[in-house]
Amino acid sequence: MATIEYPAPIKTLISHLKQLPGVGPKSAERIAIWMIQHGRELTGQLSESLAVAGETVGECDICGFFAAENEECRICHSSGRESDSLCVIEHPTDVLLLERSGAYKGQYHVLRGKISPLDNVGPDDLRIAELQDRLTSGDFKEIILALSADVEGEATANYLAEILSDFGDLKVSRLAHGISVGGGLESADELTLLRALEGRIGMR
Amino acid sequence: MATIEYPAPIKTLISHLKQLPGVGPKSAERIAIWMIQHGRELTGQLSESLAVAGETVGECDICGFFAAENEECRICHSSGRESDSLCVIEHPTDVLLLERSGAYKGQYHVLRGKISPLDNVGPDDLRIAELQDRLTSGDFKEIILALSADVEGEATANYLAEILSDFGDLKVSRLAHGISVGGGLESADELTLLRALEGRIGMR
């Protein structure tokens, strides 16, 4: 006797959904069933927005943030942002994290990764040549390296600091390490506490 | 100064993804970005399988389980399943849960819900007339009511039991209540324990 299974189109949909990040077999099944039960209109909308996003979204040649085909880059063509500071980040999504903090109003440069020999990612795989071009042609006074606080992030920051020494009067900084706002000491690991102590700030 | 946001196609995609069950704003963003970074091939596949599933999957006229347009119902047209027992369930997805238990080899009948006055679901909104038709024309000897163990499920079971009394020699049963296999008593709530005691099974 054959086992009862979902019809083929549902099985295909589930197998595709399972590939999404954070979506396991059970979620994939739940989402697929939900989609089918909520009818053609919604499935059609989602399927179309997916196709449109997949086809039209690329990256800005300058900063590396997402850009739609028929839109200007929302950072590079935004008026009123400071043009003399440049924040170097690993992923395009980091832009929105920093923007939401409201603490930065300058330009961005997305590396699209970090140096990681174990994953076969070297300097040539990152947007470092593009960074050098921008620094040569632009008029930047300050570079902020907003990279991960892990081994690969630090290696990338050190590598960039080396390269940036060619640009004499450029101010280079990295993000501070420390305990989270609102979190007690117990929420920070040892290394973070060490960094928080090292970076302690005088109060009087 | 304008806030930096994702390009329009990404925002549309995120807003559609947010409507899926179990997908919050953060997951929707993560999934959307992942889809875009994994390129057109994968987005195209998913978007197509979604459209195909949405357009071609309906329900079997007989049992109410999912059926693709060009496929026979996998339950009703399966050879070797018992034709004289019928299991009444609320949702098409319950079929697979029961199938995975391996304990049932008969036919199914999906009600597509349960009687729930608070949600404006009455007997006429369920596939009860279809059930009566099947019982009249078919040759069933046993009906198992595999409905939820909540107030609405019990109400539905009682309503069905009333209707089924018209079919004289039909054996009608419902699922047993009790503690979960592998779980201690502490994992069951009071009502479940009460039911487990009431339904205790003699060992000698």
mmCIF file with all atom_site columns, C-alpha atoms in Angstrom, chain A:
data_model
loop_
_atom_site.group_PDB
_atom_site.id
_atom_site.type_symbol
_atom_site.label_atom_id
_atom_site.label_alt_id
_atom_site.label_comp_id
_atom_site.label_asym_id
_atom_site.label_entity_id
_atom_site.label_seq_id
_atom_site.pdbx_PDB_ins_code
_atom_site.Cartn_x
_atom_site.Cartn_y
_atom_site.Cartn_z
_atom_site.occupancy
_atom_site.B_iso_or_equiv
_atom_site.pdbx_formal_charge
_atom_site.auth_seq_id
_atom_site.auth_comp_id
_atom_site.auth_asym_id
_atom_site.auth_atom_id
_atom_site.pdbx_PDB_model_num
ATOM 1   C CA . MET A 1 1   ? 0.000  0.000  0.000   1.00 0.00 ? 1   MET A CA 1
ATOM 2   C CA . ALA A 1 2   ? 1.335  3.392  -0.984  1.00 0.00 ? 2   ALA A CA 1
ATOM 3   C CA . THR A 1 3   ? 1.925  5.926  1.793   1.00 0.00 ? 3   THR A CA 1
ATOM 4   C CA . ILE A 1 4   ? -0.367 8.909  1.699   1.00 0.00 ? 4   ILE A CA 1
ATOM 5   C CA . GLU A 1 5   ? 1.546  12.055 0.851   1.00 0.00 ? 5   GLU A CA 1
ATOM 6   C CA . TYR A 1 6   ? 0.776  15.586 -0.245  1.00 0.00 ? 6   TYR A CA 1
ATOM 7   C CA . PRO A 1 7   ? 0.163  16.095 -3.979  1.00 0.00 ? 7   PRO A CA 1
ATOM 8   C CA . ALA A 1 8   ? 3.297  16.808 -6.002  1.00 0.00 ? 8   ALA A CA 1
ATOM 9   C CA . PRO A 1 9   ? 2.915  20.639 -6.248  1.00 0.00 ? 9   PRO A CA 1
ATOM 10  C CA . ILE A 1 10  ? 2.701  20.892 -2.436  1.00 0.00 ? 10  ILE A CA 1
ATOM 11  C CA . LYS A 1 11  ? 5.739  18.658 -1.992  1.00 0.00 ? 11  LYS A CA 1
ATOM 12  C CA . THR A 1 12  ? 7.762  20.791 -4.413  1.00 0.00 ? 12  THR A CA 1
ATOM 13  C CA . LEU A 1 13  ? 6.712  23.947 -2.596  1.00 0.00 ? 13  LEU A CA 1
ATOM 14  C CA . ILE A 1 14  ? 7.661  22.476 0.793   1.00 0.00 ? 14  ILE A CA 1
ATOM 15  C CA . SER A 1 15  ? 11.066 21.385 -0.487  1.00 0.00 ? 15  SER A CA 1
ATOM 16  C CA . HIS A 1 16  ? 11.757 24.915 -1.765  1.00 0.00 ? 16  HIS A CA 1
ATOM 17  C CA . LEU A 1 17  ? 10.533 26.574 1.427   1.00 0.00 ? 17  LEU A CA 1
ATOM 18  C CA . LYS A 1 18  ? 12.750 24.313 3.537   1.00 0.00 ? 18  LYS A CA 1
ATOM 19  C CA . GLN A 1 19  ? 15.801 25.953 1.987   1.00 0.00 ? 19  GLN A CA 1
ATOM 20  C CA . LEU A 1 20  ? 14.948 29.338 3.505   1.00 0.00 ? 20  LEU A CA 1
ATOM 21  C CA . PRO A 1 21  ? 16.891 30.442 6.580   1.00 0.00 ? 21  PRO A CA 1
ATOM 22  C CA . GLY A 1 22  ? 15.161 29.632 9.861   1.00 0.00 ? 22  GLY A CA 1
ATOM 23  C CA . VAL A 1 23  ? 12.516 27.522 8.133   1.00 0.00 ? 23  VAL A CA 1
ATOM 24  C CA . GLY A 1 24  ? 12.612 23.854 9.139   1.00 0.00 ? 24  GLY A CA 1
ATOM 25  C CA . PRO A 1 25  ? 10.556 20.977 7.715   1.00 0.00 ? 25  PRO A CA 1
ATOM 26  C CA . LYS A 1 26  ? 7.608  21.672 10.047  1.00 0.00 ? 26  LYS A CA 1
ATOM 27  C CA . SER A 1 27  ? 7.491  25.410 9.317   1.00 0.00 ? 27  SER A CA 1
ATOM 28  C CA . ALA A 1 28  ? 7.856  24.747 5.604   1.00 0.00 ? 28  ALA A CA 1
ATOM 29  C CA . GLU A 1 29  ? 4.870  22.416 5.744   1.00 0.00 ? 29  GLU A CA 1
ATOM 30  C CA . ARG A 1 30  ? 2.828  24.898 7.804   1.00 0.00 ? 30  ARG A CA 1
ATOM 31  C CA . ILE A 1 31  ? 3.647  27.780 5.458   1.00 0.00 ? 31  ILE A CA 1
ATOM 32  C CA . ALA A 1 32  ? 2.899  25.743 2.334   1.00 0.00 ? 32  ALA A CA 1
ATOM 33  C CA . ILE A 1 33  ? -0.468 24.564 3.655   1.00 0.00 ? 33  ILE A CA 1
ATOM 34  C CA . TRP A 1 34  ? -1.337 28.051 4.815   1.00 0.00 ? 34  TRP A CA 1
ATOM 35  C CA . MET A 1 35  ? -0.514 29.464 1.394   1.00 0.00 ? 35  MET A CA 1
ATOM 36  C CA . ILE A 1 36  ? -2.682 26.928 -0.354  1.00 0.00 ? 36  ILE A CA 1
ATOM 37  C CA . GLN A 1 37  ? -5.594 27.406 2.011   1.00 0.00 ? 37  GLN A CA 1
ATOM 38  C CA . HIS A 1 38  ? -5.436 31.171 1.697   1.00 0.00 ? 38  HIS A CA 1
ATOM 39  C CA . GLY A 1 39  ? -6.142 30.944 -1.952  1.00 0.00 ? 39  GLY A CA 1
ATOM 40  C CA . ARG A 1 40  ? -4.779 32.065 -5.239  1.00 0.00 ? 40  ARG A CA 1
ATOM 41  C CA . GLU A 1 41  ? -4.808 35.814 -4.700  1.00 0.00 ? 41  GLU A CA 1
ATOM 42  C CA . LEU A 1 42  ? -2.273 35.782 -1.889  1.00 0.00 ? 42  LEU A CA 1
ATOM 43  C CA . THR A 1 43  ? -0.084 33.080 -3.404  1.00 0.00 ? 43  THR A CA 1
ATOM 44  C CA . GLY A 1 44  ? -0.085 35.046 -6.638  1.00 0.00 ? 44  GLY A CA 1
ATOM 45  C CA . GLN A 1 45  ? 0.963  38.264 -4.887  1.00 0.00 ? 45  GLN A CA 1
ATOM 46  C CA . LEU A 1 46  ? 3.779  36.618 -2.998  1.00 0.00 ? 46  LEU A CA 1
ATOM 47  C CA . SER A 1 47  ? 4.985  34.678 -5.988  1.00 0.00 ? 47  SER A CA 1
ATOM 48  C CA . GLU A 1 48  ? 5.046  37.854 -8.044  1.00 0.00 ? 48  GLU A CA 1
ATOM 49  C CA . SER A 1 49  ? 6.790  40.031 -5.454  1.00 0.00 ? 49  SER A CA 1
ATOM 50  C CA . LEU A 1 50  ? 9.372  37.289 -5.105  1.00 0.00 ? 50  LEU A CA 1
ATOM 51  C CA . ALA A 1 51  ? 10.001 37.136 -8.824  1.00 0.00 ? 51  ALA A CA 1
ATOM 52  C CA . VAL A 1 52  ? 10.169 40.943 -9.092  1.00 0.00 ? 52  VAL A CA 1
ATOM 53  C CA . ALA A 1 53  ? 12.562 41.274 -6.155  1.00 0.00 ? 53  ALA A CA 1
ATOM 54  C CA . GLY A 1 54  ? 14.741 38.448 -7.449  1.00 0.00 ? 54  GLY A CA 1
ATOM 55  C CA . GLU A 1 55  ? 14.960 39.994 -10.904 1.00 0.00 ? 55  GLU A CA 1
ATOM 56  C CA . THR A 1 56  ? 15.252 43.712 -10.210 1.00 0.00 ? 56  THR A CA 1
ATOM 57  C CA . VAL A 1 57  ? 17.265 44.058 -7.024  1.00 0.00 ? 57  VAL A CA 1
ATOM 58  C CA . GLY A 1 58  ? 21.015 44.326 -7.450  1.00 0.00 ? 58  GLY A CA 1
ATOM 59  C CA . GLU A 1 59  ? 23.683 46.300 -5.654  1.00 0.00 ? 59  GLU A CA 1
ATOM 60  C CA . CYS A 1 60  ? 24.832 49.903 -5.907  1.00 0.00 ? 60  CYS A CA 1
ATOM 61  C CA . ASP A 1 61  ? 28.151 50.092 -7.783  1.00 0.00 ? 61  ASP A CA 1
ATOM 62  C CA . ILE A 1 62  ? 29.421 52.700 -5.356  1.00 0.00 ? 62  ILE A CA 1
ATOM 63  C CA . CYS A 1 63  ? 28.469 51.654 -1.822  1.00 0.00 ? 63  CYS A CA 1
ATOM 64  C CA . GLY A 1 64  ? 27.351 48.050 -2.360  1.00 0.00 ? 64  GLY A CA 1
ATOM 65  C CA . PHE A 1 65  ? 23.950 48.486 -0.650  1.00 0.00 ? 65  PHE A CA 1
ATOM 66  C CA . PHE A 1 66  ? 20.864 47.000 -2.283  1.00 0.00 ? 66  PHE A CA 1
ATOM 67  C CA . ALA A 1 67  ? 19.525 48.985 -5.195  1.00 0.00 ? 67  ALA A CA 1
ATOM 68  C CA . ALA A 1 68  ? 16.549 48.352 -7.415  1.00 0.00 ? 68  ALA A CA 1
ATOM 69  C CA . GLU A 1 69  ? 17.128 48.548 -11.163 1.00 0.00 ? 69  GLU A CA 1
ATOM 70  C CA . ASN A 1 70  ? 15.079 51.682 -11.726 1.00 0.00 ? 70  ASN A CA 1
ATOM 71  C CA . GLU A 1 71  ? 15.888 53.450 -8.486  1.00 0.00 ? 71  GLU A CA 1
ATOM 72  C CA . GLU A 1 72  ? 18.878 55.513 -7.485  1.00 0.00 ? 72  GLU A CA 1
ATOM 73  C CA . CYS A 1 73  ? 20.850 54.201 -4.509  1.00 0.00 ? 73  CYS A CA 1
ATOM 74  C CA . ARG A 1 74  ? 19.141 55.526 -1.401  1.00 0.00 ? 74  ARG A CA 1
ATOM 75  C CA . ILE A 1 75  ? 22.422 56.256 0.328   1.00 0.00 ? 75  ILE A CA 1
ATOM 76  C CA . CYS A 1 76  ? 24.721 57.557 -2.401  1.00 0.00 ? 76  CYS A CA 1
ATOM 77  C CA . HIS A 1 77  ? 22.005 59.784 -3.876  1.00 0.00 ? 77  HIS A CA 1
ATOM 78  C CA . SER A 1 78  ? 20.530 60.958 -0.589  1.00 0.00 ? 78  SER A CA 1
ATOM 79  C CA . SER A 1 79  ? 20.895 64.686 -0.036  1.00 0.00 ? 79  SER A CA 1
ATOM 80  C CA . GLY A 1 80  ? 21.970 65.960 3.334   1.00 0.00 ? 80  GLY A CA 1
ATOM 81  C CA . ARG A 1 81  ? 24.195 63.069 4.384   1.00 0.00 ? 81  ARG A CA 1
ATOM 82  C CA . GLU A 1 82  ? 27.737 63.918 5.413   1.00 0.00 ? 82  GLU A CA 1
ATOM 83  C CA . SER A 1 83  ? 30.051 63.337 2.467   1.00 0.00 ? 83  SER A CA 1
ATOM 84  C CA . ASP A 1 84  ? 33.333 63.256 4.364   1.00 0.00 ? 84  ASP A CA 1
ATOM 85  C CA . SER A 1 85  ? 32.859 60.211 6.582   1.00 0.00 ? 85  SER A CA 1
ATOM 86  C CA . LEU A 1 86  ? 32.717 56.622 5.394   1.00 0.00 ? 86  LEU A CA 1
ATOM 87  C CA . CYS A 1 87  ? 31.553 53.629 7.396   1.00 0.00 ? 87  CYS A CA 1
ATOM 88  C CA . VAL A 1 88  ? 32.920 50.266 6.245   1.00 0.00 ? 88  VAL A CA 1
ATOM 89  C CA . ILE A 1 89  ? 30.592 47.328 6.926   1.00 0.00 ? 89  ILE A CA 1
ATOM 90  C CA . GLU A 1 90  ? 30.447 43.651 6.032   1.00 0.00 ? 90  GLU A CA 1
ATOM 91  C CA . HIS A 1 91  ? 26.861 43.207 4.858   1.00 0.00 ? 91  HIS A CA 1
ATOM 92  C CA . PRO A 1 92  ? 24.321 45.437 3.132   1.00 0.00 ? 92  PRO A CA 1
ATOM 93  C CA . THR A 1 93  ? 21.903 44.667 5.974   1.00 0.00 ? 93  THR A CA 1
ATOM 94  C CA . ASP A 1 94  ? 24.318 46.323 8.432   1.00 0.00 ? 94  ASP A CA 1
ATOM 95  C CA . VAL A 1 95  ? 23.296 49.660 6.873   1.00 0.00 ? 95  VAL A CA 1
ATOM 96  C CA . LEU A 1 96  ? 19.820 49.453 8.349   1.00 0.00 ? 96  LEU A CA 1
ATOM 97  C CA . LEU A 1 97  ? 21.090 48.356 11.760  1.00 0.00 ? 97  LEU A CA 1
ATOM 98  C CA . LEU A 1 98  ? 23.333 51.416 11.950  1.00 0.00 ? 98  LEU A CA 1
ATOM 99  C CA . GLU A 1 99  ? 20.658 53.721 10.516  1.00 0.00 ? 99  GLU A CA 1
ATOM 100 C CA . ARG A 1 100 ? 18.211 52.596 13.179  1.00 0.00 ? 100 ARG A CA 1
ATOM 101 C CA . SER A 1 101 ? 20.725 53.622 15.866  1.00 0.00 ? 101 SER A CA 1
ATOM 102 C CA . GLY A 1 102 ? 20.461 57.148 14.431  1.00 0.00 ? 102 GLY A CA 1
ATOM 103 C CA . ALA A 1 103 ? 24.104 57.799 15.377  1.00 0.00 ? 103 ALA A CA 1
ATOM 104 C CA . TYR A 1 104 ? 25.604 57.959 11.897  1.00 0.00 ? 104 TYR A CA 1
ATOM 105 C CA . LYS A 1 105 ? 24.799 60.278 9.007   1.00 0.00 ? 105 LYS A CA 1
ATOM 106 C CA . GLY A 1 106 ? 27.647 59.656 6.562   1.00 0.00 ? 106 GLY A CA 1
ATOM 107 C CA . GLN A 1 107 ? 28.360 57.359 3.626   1.00 0.00 ? 107 GLN A CA 1
ATOM 108 C CA . TYR A 1 108 ? 28.680 53.565 3.679   1.00 0.00 ? 108 TYR A CA 1
ATOM 109 C CA . HIS A 1 109 ? 30.893 51.014 1.994   1.00 0.00 ? 109 HIS A CA 1
ATOM 110 C CA . VAL A 1 110 ? 29.808 47.379 1.993   1.00 0.00 ? 110 VAL A CA 1
ATOM 111 C CA . LEU A 1 111 ? 32.680 44.859 1.810   1.00 0.00 ? 111 LEU A CA 1
ATOM 112 C CA . ARG A 1 112 ? 30.321 41.919 1.168   1.00 0.00 ? 112 ARG A CA 1
ATOM 113 C CA . GLY A 1 113 ? 32.055 39.711 3.723   1.00 0.00 ? 113 GLY A CA 1
ATOM 114 C CA . LYS A 1 114 ? 35.178 39.515 5.843   1.00 0.00 ? 114 LYS A CA 1
ATOM 115 C CA . ILE A 1 115 ? 38.579 37.897 5.405   1.00 0.00 ? 115 ILE A CA 1
ATOM 116 C CA . SER A 1 116 ? 38.165 34.278 6.398   1.00 0.00 ? 116 SER A CA 1
ATOM 117 C CA . PRO A 1 117 ? 40.797 31.791 5.205   1.00 0.00 ? 117 PRO A CA 1
ATOM 118 C CA . LEU A 1 118 ? 38.771 28.836 6.513   1.00 0.00 ? 118 LEU A CA 1
ATOM 119 C CA . ASP A 1 119 ? 35.923 29.777 4.156   1.00 0.00 ? 119 ASP A CA 1
ATOM 120 C CA . ASN A 1 120 ? 38.338 30.598 1.319   1.00 0.00 ? 120 ASN A CA 1
ATOM 121 C CA . VAL A 1 121 ? 37.542 34.308 1.488   1.00 0.00 ? 121 VAL A CA 1
ATOM 122 C CA . GLY A 1 122 ? 40.601 36.489 0.872   1.00 0.00 ? 122 GLY A CA 1
ATOM 123 C CA . PRO A 1 123 ? 40.962 40.256 0.414   1.00 0.00 ? 123 PRO A CA 1
ATOM 124 C CA . ASP A 1 124 ? 40.393 39.932 -3.345  1.00 0.00 ? 124 ASP A CA 1
ATOM 125 C CA . ASP A 1 125 ? 36.919 38.498 -2.742  1.00 0.00 ? 125 ASP A CA 1
ATOM 126 C CA . LEU A 1 126 ? 35.845 41.635 -0.899  1.00 0.00 ? 126 LEU A CA 1
ATOM 127 C CA . ARG A 1 127 ? 35.051 45.107 -2.226  1.00 0.00 ? 127 ARG A CA 1
ATOM 128 C CA . ILE A 1 128 ? 38.430 46.450 -1.082  1.00 0.00 ? 128 ILE A CA 1
ATOM 129 C CA . ALA A 1 129 ? 39.662 47.684 -4.476  1.00 0.00 ? 129 ALA A CA 1
ATOM 130 C CA . GLU A 1 130 ? 36.402 49.658 -4.754  1.00 0.00 ? 130 GLU A CA 1
ATOM 131 C CA . LEU A 1 131 ? 37.114 51.122 -1.306  1.00 0.00 ? 131 LEU A CA 1
ATOM 132 C CA . GLN A 1 132 ? 40.587 52.269 -2.387  1.00 0.00 ? 132 GLN A CA 1
ATOM 133 C CA . ASP A 1 133 ? 39.108 53.856 -5.528  1.00 0.00 ? 133 ASP A CA 1
ATOM 134 C CA . ARG A 1 134 ? 36.563 55.743 -3.467  1.00 0.00 ? 134 ARG A CA 1
ATOM 135 C CA . LEU A 1 135 ? 39.215 56.990 -1.050  1.00 0.00 ? 135 LEU A CA 1
ATOM 136 C CA . THR A 1 136 ? 41.457 58.109 -3.912  1.00 0.00 ? 136 THR A CA 1
ATOM 137 C CA . SER A 1 137 ? 38.741 59.971 -5.798  1.00 0.00 ? 137 SER A CA 1
ATOM 138 C CA . GLY A 1 138 ? 36.615 61.107 -2.868  1.00 0.00 ? 138 GLY A CA 1
ATOM 139 C CA . ASP A 1 139 ? 37.175 63.636 -0.146  1.00 0.00 ? 139 ASP A CA 1
ATOM 140 C CA . PHE A 1 140 ? 36.826 61.536 3.008   1.00 0.00 ? 140 PHE A CA 1
ATOM 141 C CA . LYS A 1 141 ? 38.224 62.701 6.352   1.00 0.00 ? 141 LYS A CA 1
ATOM 142 C CA . GLU A 1 142 ? 37.156 59.809 8.552   1.00 0.00 ? 142 GLU A CA 1
ATOM 143 C CA . ILE A 1 143 ? 36.771 56.053 8.140   1.00 0.00 ? 143 ILE A CA 1
ATOM 144 C CA . ILE A 1 144 ? 34.846 53.989 10.687  1.00 0.00 ? 144 ILE A CA 1
ATOM 145 C CA . LEU A 1 145 ? 35.441 50.243 10.516  1.00 0.00 ? 145 LEU A CA 1
ATOM 146 C CA . ALA A 1 146 ? 32.144 48.783 11.753  1.00 0.00 ? 146 ALA A CA 1
ATOM 147 C CA . LEU A 1 147 ? 33.099 45.122 11.396  1.00 0.00 ? 147 LEU A CA 1
ATOM 148 C CA . SER A 1 148 ? 32.273 42.028 13.467  1.00 0.00 ? 148 SER A CA 1
ATOM 149 C CA . ALA A 1 149 ? 33.990 41.664 16.826  1.00 0.00 ? 149 ALA A CA 1
ATOM 150 C CA . ASP A 1 150 ? 35.260 38.179 15.960  1.00 0.00 ? 150 ASP A CA 1
ATOM 151 C CA . VAL A 1 151 ? 38.606 36.854 14.725  1.00 0.00 ? 151 VAL A CA 1
ATOM 152 C CA . GLU A 1 152 ? 37.755 37.345 11.038  1.00 0.00 ? 152 GLU A CA 1
ATOM 153 C CA . GLY A 1 153 ? 36.367 40.826 11.647  1.00 0.00 ? 153 GLY A CA 1
ATOM 154 C CA . GLU A 1 154 ? 39.495 41.847 13.530  1.00 0.00 ? 154 GLU A CA 1
ATOM 155 C CA . ALA A 1 155 ? 41.739 40.374 10.830  1.00 0.00 ? 155 ALA A CA 1
ATOM 156 C CA . THR A 1 156 ? 39.815 42.332 8.201   1.00 0.00 ? 156 THR A CA 1
ATOM 157 C CA . ALA A 1 157 ? 40.056 45.527 10.266  1.00 0.00 ? 157 ALA A CA 1
ATOM 158 C CA . ASN A 1 158 ? 43.812 45.067 10.676  1.00 0.00 ? 158 ASN A CA 1
ATOM 159 C CA . TYR A 1 159 ? 44.264 44.400 6.967   1.00 0.00 ? 159 TYR A CA 1
ATOM 160 C CA . LEU A 1 160 ? 42.250 47.524 6.104   1.00 0.00 ? 160 LEU A CA 1
ATOM 161 C CA . ALA A 1 161 ? 44.144 49.646 8.651   1.00 0.00 ? 161 ALA A CA 1
ATOM 162 C CA . GLU A 1 162 ? 47.366 48.623 6.875   1.00 0.00 ? 162 GLU A CA 1
ATOM 163 C CA . ILE A 1 163 ? 45.981 49.675 3.478   1.00 0.00 ? 163 ILE A CA 1
ATOM 164 C CA . LEU A 1 164 ? 44.527 52.873 4.903   1.00 0.00 ? 164 LEU A CA 1
ATOM 165 C CA . SER A 1 165 ? 47.936 53.956 6.183   1.00 0.00 ? 165 SER A CA 1
ATOM 166 C CA . ASP A 1 166 ? 48.615 54.931 2.523   1.00 0.00 ? 166 ASP A CA 1
ATOM 167 C CA . PHE A 1 167 ? 46.033 57.666 2.947   1.00 0.00 ? 167 PHE A CA 1
ATOM 168 C CA . GLY A 1 168 ? 47.993 59.884 5.301   1.00 0.00 ? 168 GLY A CA 1
ATOM 169 C CA . ASP A 1 169 ? 45.608 62.277 7.024   1.00 0.00 ? 169 ASP A CA 1
ATOM 170 C CA . LEU A 1 170 ? 42.605 59.946 7.197   1.00 0.00 ? 170 LEU A CA 1
ATOM 171 C CA . LYS A 1 171 ? 41.197 59.385 10.686  1.00 0.00 ? 171 LYS A CA 1
ATOM 172 C CA . VAL A 1 172 ? 40.502 55.651 11.175  1.00 0.00 ? 172 VAL A CA 1
ATOM 173 C CA . SER A 1 173 ? 38.458 54.213 14.039  1.00 0.00 ? 173 SER A CA 1
ATOM 174 C CA . ARG A 1 174 ? 36.580 51.064 14.939  1.00 0.00 ? 174 ARG A CA 1
ATOM 175 C CA . LEU A 1 175 ? 33.428 50.502 17.020  1.00 0.00 ? 175 LEU A CA 1
ATOM 176 C CA . ALA A 1 176 ? 33.771 50.322 20.806  1.00 0.00 ? 176 ALA A CA 1
ATOM 177 C CA . HIS A 1 177 ? 33.370 46.980 22.566  1.00 0.00 ? 177 HIS A CA 1
ATOM 178 C CA . GLY A 1 178 ? 31.503 46.791 25.872  1.00 0.00 ? 178 GLY A CA 1
ATOM 179 C CA . ILE A 1 179 ? 28.482 45.600 27.752  1.00 0.00 ? 179 ILE A CA 1
ATOM 180 C CA . SER A 1 180 ? 25.037 45.980 26.199  1.00 0.00 ? 180 SER A CA 1
ATOM 181 C CA . VAL A 1 181 ? 22.913 48.933 27.219  1.00 0.00 ? 181 VAL A CA 1
ATOM 182 C CA . GLY A 1 182 ? 20.269 47.725 29.647  1.00 0.00 ? 182 GLY A CA 1
ATOM 183 C CA . GLY A 1 183 ? 22.143 44.455 30.271  1.00 0.00 ? 183 GLY A CA 1
ATOM 184 C CA . GLY A 1 184 ? 23.810 43.536 33.535  1.00 0.00 ? 184 GLY A CA 1
ATOM 185 C CA . LEU A 1 185 ? 27.396 42.306 33.771  1.00 0.00 ? 185 LEU A CA 1
ATOM 186 C CA . GLU A 1 186 ? 26.076 38.764 33.848  1.00 0.00 ? 186 GLU A CA 1
ATOM 187 C CA . SER A 1 187 ? 24.874 39.134 30.257  1.00 0.00 ? 187 SER A CA 1
ATOM 188 C CA . ALA A 1 188 ? 28.383 39.816 28.942  1.00 0.00 ? 188 ALA A CA 1
ATOM 189 C CA . ASP A 1 189 ? 31.016 37.155 28.352  1.00 0.00 ? 189 ASP A CA 1
ATOM 190 C CA . GLU A 1 190 ? 34.542 37.417 29.764  1.00 0.00 ? 190 GLU A CA 1
ATOM 191 C CA . LEU A 1 191 ? 36.131 38.855 26.661  1.00 0.00 ? 191 LEU A CA 1
ATOM 192 C CA . THR A 1 192 ? 33.492 41.535 26.353  1.00 0.00 ? 192 THR A CA 1
ATOM 193 C CA . LEU A 1 193 ? 34.009 42.489 29.999  1.00 0.00 ? 193 LEU A CA 1
ATOM 194 C CA . LEU A 1 194 ? 37.753 42.655 29.405  1.00 0.00 ? 194 LEU A CA 1
ATOM 195 C CA . ARG A 1 195 ? 37.159 44.979 26.455  1.00 0.00 ? 195 ARG A CA 1
ATOM 196 C CA . ALA A 1 196 ? 34.645 47.029 28.423  1.00 0.00 ? 196 ALA A CA 1
ATOM 197 C CA . LEU A 1 197 ? 37.209 47.514 31.200  1.00 0.00 ? 197 LEU A CA 1
ATOM 198 C CA . GLU A 1 198 ? 39.997 48.371 28.778  1.00 0.00 ? 198 GLU A CA 1
ATOM 199 C CA . GLY A 1 199 ? 37.746 50.906 27.099  1.00 0.00 ? 199 GLY A CA 1
ATOM 200 C CA . ARG A 1 200 ? 36.424 52.438 30.331  1.00 0.00 ? 200 ARG A CA 1
ATOM 201 C CA . ILE A 1 201 ? 35.452 56.064 30.036  1.00 0.00 ? 201 ILE A CA 1
ATOM 202 C CA . GLY A 1 202 ? 36.396 58.688 32.619  1.00 0.00 ? 202 GLY A CA 1
ATOM 203 C CA . MET A 1 203 ? 33.465 60.360 34.361  1.00 0.00 ? 203 MET A CA 1
ATOM 204 C CA . ARG A 1 204 ? 35.233 63.222 36.102  1.00 0.00 ? 204 ARG A CA 1
#
